[in-house]
XYZ file of C-alpha atoms in Angstrom:
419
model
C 0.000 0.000 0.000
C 3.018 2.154 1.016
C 4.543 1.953 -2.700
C 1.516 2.439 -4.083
C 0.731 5.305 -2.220
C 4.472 6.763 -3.505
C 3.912 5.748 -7.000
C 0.613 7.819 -7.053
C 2.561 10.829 -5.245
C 4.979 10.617 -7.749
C 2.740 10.866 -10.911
C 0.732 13.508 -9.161
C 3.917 15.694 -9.405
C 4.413 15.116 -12.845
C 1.428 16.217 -14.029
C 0.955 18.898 -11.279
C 4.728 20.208 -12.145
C 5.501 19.783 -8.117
C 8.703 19.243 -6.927
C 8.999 15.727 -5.470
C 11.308 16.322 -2.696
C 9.438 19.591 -2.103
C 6.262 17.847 -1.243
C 7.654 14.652 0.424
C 9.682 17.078 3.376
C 6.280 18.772 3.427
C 4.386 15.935 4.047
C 7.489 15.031 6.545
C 6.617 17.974 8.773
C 3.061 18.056 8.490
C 2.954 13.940 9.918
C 5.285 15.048 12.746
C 3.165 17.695 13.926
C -0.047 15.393 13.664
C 2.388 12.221 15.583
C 3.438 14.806 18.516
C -0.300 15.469 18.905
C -2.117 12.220 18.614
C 0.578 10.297 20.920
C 0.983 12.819 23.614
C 5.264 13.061 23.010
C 6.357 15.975 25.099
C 9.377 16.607 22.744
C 8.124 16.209 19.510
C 8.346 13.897 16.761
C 10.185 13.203 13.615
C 8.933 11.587 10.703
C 10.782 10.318 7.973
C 9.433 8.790 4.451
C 11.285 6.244 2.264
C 11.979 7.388 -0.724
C 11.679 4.624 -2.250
C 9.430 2.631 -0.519
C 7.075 5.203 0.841
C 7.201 3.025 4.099
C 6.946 5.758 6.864
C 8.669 5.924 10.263
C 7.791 7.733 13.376
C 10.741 8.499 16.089
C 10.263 10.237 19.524
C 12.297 12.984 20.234
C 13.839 12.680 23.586
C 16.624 15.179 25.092
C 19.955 14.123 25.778
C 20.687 16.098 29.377
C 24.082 17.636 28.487
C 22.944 19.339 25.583
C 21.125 22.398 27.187
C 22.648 25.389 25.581
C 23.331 28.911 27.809
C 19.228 29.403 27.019
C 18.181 26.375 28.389
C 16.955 24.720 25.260
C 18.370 21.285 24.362
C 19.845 20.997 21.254
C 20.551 17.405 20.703
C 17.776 14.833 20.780
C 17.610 10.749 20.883
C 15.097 9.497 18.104
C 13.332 6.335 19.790
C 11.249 4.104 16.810
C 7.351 4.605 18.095
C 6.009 4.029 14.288
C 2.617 2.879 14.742
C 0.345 0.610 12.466
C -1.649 2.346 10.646
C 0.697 4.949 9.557
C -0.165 4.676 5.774
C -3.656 5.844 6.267
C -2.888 8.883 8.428
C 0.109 9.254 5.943
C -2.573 9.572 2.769
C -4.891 11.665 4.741
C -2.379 14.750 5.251
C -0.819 14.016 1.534
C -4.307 15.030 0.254
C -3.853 17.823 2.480
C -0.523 18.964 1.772
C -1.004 18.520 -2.159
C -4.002 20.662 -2.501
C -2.349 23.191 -0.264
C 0.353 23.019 -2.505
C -1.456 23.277 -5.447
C -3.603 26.654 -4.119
C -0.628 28.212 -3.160
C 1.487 27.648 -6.178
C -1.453 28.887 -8.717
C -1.505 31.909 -6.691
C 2.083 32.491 -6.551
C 1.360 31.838 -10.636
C -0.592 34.686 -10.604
C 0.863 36.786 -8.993
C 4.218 37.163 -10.632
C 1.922 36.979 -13.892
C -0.550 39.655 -13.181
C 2.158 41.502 -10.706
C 4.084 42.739 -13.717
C 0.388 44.158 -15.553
C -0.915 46.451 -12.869
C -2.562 49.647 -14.857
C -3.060 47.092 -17.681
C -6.769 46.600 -18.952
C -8.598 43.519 -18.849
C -11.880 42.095 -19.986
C -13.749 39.823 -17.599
C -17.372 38.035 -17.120
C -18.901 38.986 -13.899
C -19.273 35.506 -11.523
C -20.797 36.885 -8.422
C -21.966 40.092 -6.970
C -22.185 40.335 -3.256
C -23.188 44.158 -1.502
C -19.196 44.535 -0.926
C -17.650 42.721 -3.884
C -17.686 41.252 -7.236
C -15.916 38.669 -8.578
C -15.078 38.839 -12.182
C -13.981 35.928 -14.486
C -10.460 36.602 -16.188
C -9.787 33.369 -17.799
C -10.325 29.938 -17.045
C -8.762 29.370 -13.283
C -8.002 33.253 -12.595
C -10.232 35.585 -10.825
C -10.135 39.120 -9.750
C -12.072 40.924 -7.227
C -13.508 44.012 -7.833
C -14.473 45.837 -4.748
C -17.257 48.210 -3.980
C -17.252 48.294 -0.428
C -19.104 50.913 1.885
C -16.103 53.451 3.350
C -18.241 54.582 6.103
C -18.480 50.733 7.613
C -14.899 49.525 6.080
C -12.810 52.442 5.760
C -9.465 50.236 5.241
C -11.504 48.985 1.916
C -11.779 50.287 -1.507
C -14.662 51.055 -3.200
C -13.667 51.243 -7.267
C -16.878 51.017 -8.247
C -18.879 54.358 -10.030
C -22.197 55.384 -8.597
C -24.806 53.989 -10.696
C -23.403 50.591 -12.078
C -24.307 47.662 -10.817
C -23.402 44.047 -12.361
C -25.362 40.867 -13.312
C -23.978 37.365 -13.661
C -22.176 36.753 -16.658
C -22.363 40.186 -17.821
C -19.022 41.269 -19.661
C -16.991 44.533 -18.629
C -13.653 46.119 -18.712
C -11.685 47.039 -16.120
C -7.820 48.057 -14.879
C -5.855 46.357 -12.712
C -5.157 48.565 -9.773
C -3.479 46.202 -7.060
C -2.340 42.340 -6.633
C -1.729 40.787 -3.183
C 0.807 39.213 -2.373
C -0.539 35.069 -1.136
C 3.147 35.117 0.844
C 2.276 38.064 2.930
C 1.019 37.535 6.229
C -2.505 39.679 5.990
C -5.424 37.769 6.540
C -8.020 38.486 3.684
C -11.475 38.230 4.732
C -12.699 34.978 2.566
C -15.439 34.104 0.503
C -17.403 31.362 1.561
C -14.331 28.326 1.444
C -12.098 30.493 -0.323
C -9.711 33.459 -0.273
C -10.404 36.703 -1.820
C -9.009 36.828 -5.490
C -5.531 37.947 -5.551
C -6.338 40.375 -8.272
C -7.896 43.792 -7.588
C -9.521 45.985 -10.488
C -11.168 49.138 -10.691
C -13.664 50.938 -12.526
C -12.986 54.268 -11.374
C -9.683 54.675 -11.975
C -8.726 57.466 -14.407
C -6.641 55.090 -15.874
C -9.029 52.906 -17.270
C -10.332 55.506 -19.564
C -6.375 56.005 -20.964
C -6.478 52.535 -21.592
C -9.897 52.589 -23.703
C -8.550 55.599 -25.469
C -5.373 53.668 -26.893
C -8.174 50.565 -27.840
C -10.288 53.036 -29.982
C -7.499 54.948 -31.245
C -4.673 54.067 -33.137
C -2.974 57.251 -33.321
C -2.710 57.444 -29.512
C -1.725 53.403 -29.454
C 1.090 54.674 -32.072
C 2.387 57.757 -29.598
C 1.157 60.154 -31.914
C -1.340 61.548 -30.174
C -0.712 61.941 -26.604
C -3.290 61.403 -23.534
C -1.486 64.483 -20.789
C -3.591 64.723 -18.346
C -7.141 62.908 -17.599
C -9.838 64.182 -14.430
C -12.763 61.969 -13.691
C -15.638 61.781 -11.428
C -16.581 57.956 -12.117
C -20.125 57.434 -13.163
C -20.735 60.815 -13.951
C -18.137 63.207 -15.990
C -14.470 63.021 -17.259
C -11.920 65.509 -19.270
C -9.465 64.302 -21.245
C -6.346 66.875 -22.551
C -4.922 65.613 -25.425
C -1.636 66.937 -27.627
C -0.310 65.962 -30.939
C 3.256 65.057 -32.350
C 2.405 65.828 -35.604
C 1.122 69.622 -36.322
C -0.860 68.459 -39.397
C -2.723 66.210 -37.133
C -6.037 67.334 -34.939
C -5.385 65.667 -31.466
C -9.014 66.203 -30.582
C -10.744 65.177 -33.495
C -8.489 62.129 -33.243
C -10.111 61.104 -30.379
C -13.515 61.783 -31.066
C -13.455 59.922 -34.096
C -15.495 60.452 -37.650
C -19.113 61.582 -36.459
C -18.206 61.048 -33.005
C -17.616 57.288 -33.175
C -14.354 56.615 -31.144
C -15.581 59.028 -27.893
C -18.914 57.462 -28.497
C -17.562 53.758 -28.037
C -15.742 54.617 -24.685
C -18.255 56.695 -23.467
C -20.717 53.047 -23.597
C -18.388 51.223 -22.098
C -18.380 53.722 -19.302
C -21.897 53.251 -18.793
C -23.098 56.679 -20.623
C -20.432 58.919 -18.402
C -19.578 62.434 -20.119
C -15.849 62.461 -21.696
C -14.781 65.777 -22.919
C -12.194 65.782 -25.102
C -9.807 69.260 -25.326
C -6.631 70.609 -26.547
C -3.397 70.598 -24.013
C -0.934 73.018 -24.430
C 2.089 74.109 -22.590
C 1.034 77.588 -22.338
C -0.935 78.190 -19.381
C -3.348 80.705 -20.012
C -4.868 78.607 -22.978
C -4.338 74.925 -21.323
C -7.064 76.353 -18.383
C -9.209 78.191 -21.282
C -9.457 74.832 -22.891
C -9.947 72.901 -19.851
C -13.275 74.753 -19.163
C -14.948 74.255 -22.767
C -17.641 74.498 -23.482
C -17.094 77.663 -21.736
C -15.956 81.099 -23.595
C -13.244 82.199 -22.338
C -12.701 86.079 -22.502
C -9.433 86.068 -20.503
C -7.044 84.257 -18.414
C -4.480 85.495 -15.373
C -2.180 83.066 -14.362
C 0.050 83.044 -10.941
C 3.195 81.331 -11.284
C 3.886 81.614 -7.586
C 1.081 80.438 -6.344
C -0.282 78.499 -9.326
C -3.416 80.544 -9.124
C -5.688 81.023 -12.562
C -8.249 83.781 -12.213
C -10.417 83.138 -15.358
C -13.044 86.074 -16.633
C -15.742 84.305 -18.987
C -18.877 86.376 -20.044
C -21.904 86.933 -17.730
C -23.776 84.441 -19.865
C -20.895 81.903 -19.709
C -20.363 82.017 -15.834
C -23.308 78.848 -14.827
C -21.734 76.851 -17.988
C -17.697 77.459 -16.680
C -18.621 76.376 -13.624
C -20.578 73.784 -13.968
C -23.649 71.823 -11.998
C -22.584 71.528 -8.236
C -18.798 72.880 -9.912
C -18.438 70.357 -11.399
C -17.362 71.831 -14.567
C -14.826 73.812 -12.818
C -13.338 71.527 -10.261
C -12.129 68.923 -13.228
C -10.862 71.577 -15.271
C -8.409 72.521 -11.642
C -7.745 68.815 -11.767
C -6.953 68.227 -14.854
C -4.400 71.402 -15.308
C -3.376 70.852 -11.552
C -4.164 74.604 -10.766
C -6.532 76.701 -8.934
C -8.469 78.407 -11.004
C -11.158 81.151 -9.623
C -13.858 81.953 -12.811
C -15.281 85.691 -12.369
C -18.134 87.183 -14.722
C -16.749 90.135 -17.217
C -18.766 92.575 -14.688
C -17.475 91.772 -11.433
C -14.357 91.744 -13.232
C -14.133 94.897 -14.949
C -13.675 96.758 -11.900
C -11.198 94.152 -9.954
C -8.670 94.215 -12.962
C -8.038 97.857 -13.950
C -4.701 97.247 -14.240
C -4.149 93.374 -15.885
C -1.408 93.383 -18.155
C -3.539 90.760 -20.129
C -6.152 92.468 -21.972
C -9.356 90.925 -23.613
C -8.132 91.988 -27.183
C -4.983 89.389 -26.833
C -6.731 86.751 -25.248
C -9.556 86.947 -28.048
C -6.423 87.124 -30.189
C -4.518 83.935 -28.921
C -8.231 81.782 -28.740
C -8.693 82.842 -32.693
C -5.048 82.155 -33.580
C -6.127 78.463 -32.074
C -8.784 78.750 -34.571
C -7.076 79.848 -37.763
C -5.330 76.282 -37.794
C -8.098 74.510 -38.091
C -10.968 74.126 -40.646
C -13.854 76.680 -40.771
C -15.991 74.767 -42.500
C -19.570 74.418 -40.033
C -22.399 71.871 -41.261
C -26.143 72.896 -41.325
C -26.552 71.894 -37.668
C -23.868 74.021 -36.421
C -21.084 71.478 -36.047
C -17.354 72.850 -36.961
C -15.085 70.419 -38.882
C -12.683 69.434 -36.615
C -9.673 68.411 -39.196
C -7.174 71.055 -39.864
C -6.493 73.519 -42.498
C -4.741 73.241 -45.535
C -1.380 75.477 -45.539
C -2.002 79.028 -46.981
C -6.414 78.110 -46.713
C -9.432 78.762 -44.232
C -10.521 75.129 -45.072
C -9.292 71.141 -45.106
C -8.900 69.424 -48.555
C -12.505 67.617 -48.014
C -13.886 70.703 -47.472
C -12.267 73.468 -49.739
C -13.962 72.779 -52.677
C -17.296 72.076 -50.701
C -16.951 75.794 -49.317
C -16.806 78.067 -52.412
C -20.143 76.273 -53.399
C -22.397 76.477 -50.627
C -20.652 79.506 -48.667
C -23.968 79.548 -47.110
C -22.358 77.319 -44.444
C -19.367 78.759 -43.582
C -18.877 81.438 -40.527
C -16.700 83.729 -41.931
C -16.022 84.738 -38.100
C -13.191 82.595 -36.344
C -14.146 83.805 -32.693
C -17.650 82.762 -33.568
C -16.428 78.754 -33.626
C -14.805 78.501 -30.767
């Protein structure tokens, strides 16, 4: 029974790709622990297994006197043969044991030098389960990830990377980034699930980076490292900005992004569940990086701090609700997004605060039209401006050109008045 027992051991590790000798000193220490209990030995036991065999022996472990080190502990022991009878079925019972403990921990030490090395990466799952704290999402076959929602109020040590709004059905598919991957040899308890530990894996649906990665899926200009994601704010379920810049000059980072008739922003803003992405123009100067980070606001002018990285922004009475936004909303993702503080003031309460500002509204209209001038003018018949840029030395793209000295009906021969 003993050999037969080793032969099976043996074959298990083959297939399970488990080191031999590895599971055999396991299995070693786990029947000396179990020995030491069941037969009441004061000092221990020590178990050794024939290799060859699989016969198994059990020794008592009694102290020799003179070998009490200067801490009192003995250090040398006598090994006295108390192997009982029915070794080989206690034997089997802790190799089942050992083995699948073996096997749990060495798929998730699997995964986690796999997925370790991916963290900000996205992946696409099938939702499993979905309990009021967490869901458990499907990678592939044998790997799961976790992705929490938990109340902070009640479990403030917890994440919640879940947007307001969304909630998830079995076996529905969704994206998500991989935030976070635990590590199975650190010594934090995870709370479990039912018989199991909580998937190594952590994901998120609220990170700002998931929205980066859908942006390099949709478009292959920003996959290439042509056009360049710089800075991203979000408010999960409910409204995002993304600043974009361009490589190439002959190339419109926004309109990029957005895609022929909207497609490409339209795709990531269903995967987000219907959340608002704006899409606007970076730039290193920044006066015009905060003007653009307010759109769809007008911006009349633009007073930047250095010092204290302060913007004080002056937008037209009608423009104020729109700059700021509902709840400031508008407002507090544009500060995010350029990293500054930005204070919006109507042109009246303004006029008599800035008497002296060395930026006047002439050069601001000036520098938003510039903006303008580079890209084409042509506007269709329900007041949408072409967003590819303008031929060298023309008001107008190559599609569009011709189009324009037909029907100049449609053209705004006003650049402030398409911004």
């Amino acid at each position: 029974m003993a050999s037969a027992m080793m032969e099976a051991l043996m074959a298990l590790c083959q297939e399970k790709h488990i080191d031999e000798l590895y599971l055999l000193d396991r299995l070693e220490q786990s029947l000396a622990q179990s020995y030491a209990s069941l037969m009441h030995l004061d000092w221990g036991a020590k178990v050794t297994i024939d290799r060859m065999t699989g016969k198994i022996y059990v020794y008592k472990l009694v102290p020799i006197d003179d070998s009490m080190d200067e801490e009192g502990n003995y250090t040398e022991f006598e090994e006295i043969d108390v192997t009982p009878k029915d070794t080989s079925r206690i034997a089997a019972q802790h190799a089942k044991a050992e083995i699948n403990a073996i096997l749990r921990n060495a798929a998730r030490e699997q995964i986690y030098e796999e997925f370790s090395q991916r963290i900000g990466d996205i992946i696409t799952g099938t939702v499993l389960q979905s309990t009021p704290d967490f869901t458990i999402v499907k990678i592939r076959e044998g790997v799961e990830a976790e992705l929490p929602h938990f109340d902070r109020k009640r479990h403030p040590e917890e994440r919640n990377e879940r947007p307001n709004g969304e909630r998830y059905t079995h076996n529905m598919r969704l994206k998500a980034v991989i935030i976070d991957v635990r590590d199975p040899n650190a010594q934090i308890s995870q709370p479990v699930r039912g018989e199991h530990s909580r998937p190594s894996i952590v994901i998120s649906r609220t990170h700002p980076e998931l929205i980066r990665r859908l942006f390099e899926l949709e478009v292959p200009e920003i996959y290439d490292g042509v056009v360049e994601i710089r800075s991203i704010a979000r408010e999960a379920g409910a409204r995002s900005k993304v600043a974009v810049s361009s490589l190439d000059d002959r190339l419109d980072p926004v309109g990029a992004c957005v895609g022929p008739k909207g497609s490409r922003v339209r795709t990531v803003v269903s995967e987000l569940r219907g959340e608002r992405v704006d899409v606007v123009l970076w730039s290193d100067d920044p006066a015009r990086c905060v003007a653009n980070a307010l759109s769809p606001a007008k911006v009349t002018r633009v007073v930047i701090d250095e010092e204290t990285n302060y913007a004080t922004v002056v937008v037209p009475d009608d423009q104020l609700s729109l700059a700021i936004g509902k709840e400031g909303q508008n407002a507090r993702l544009a500060a995010r997004l350029t990293g500054m503080h930005i204070d919006i003031k109507n042109e009246s309460l303004a006029a008599g605060m800035f008497p002296k500002t060395p930026a006047p509204v002439e050069e601001a209209e000036d520098l938003v039209g510039e903006e303008s001038t580079h890209r084409c003018e042509f506007v269709s018949p329900s007041g949408v401006q072409c967003r590819n840029m303008a031929r060298p030395g023309s008001r107008y793209c190559g599609v569009h050109e011709k189009m324009a000295l037909v029907d100049s009906a449609e053209v705004s021969d006003d650049p402030d008045s398409l911004i």
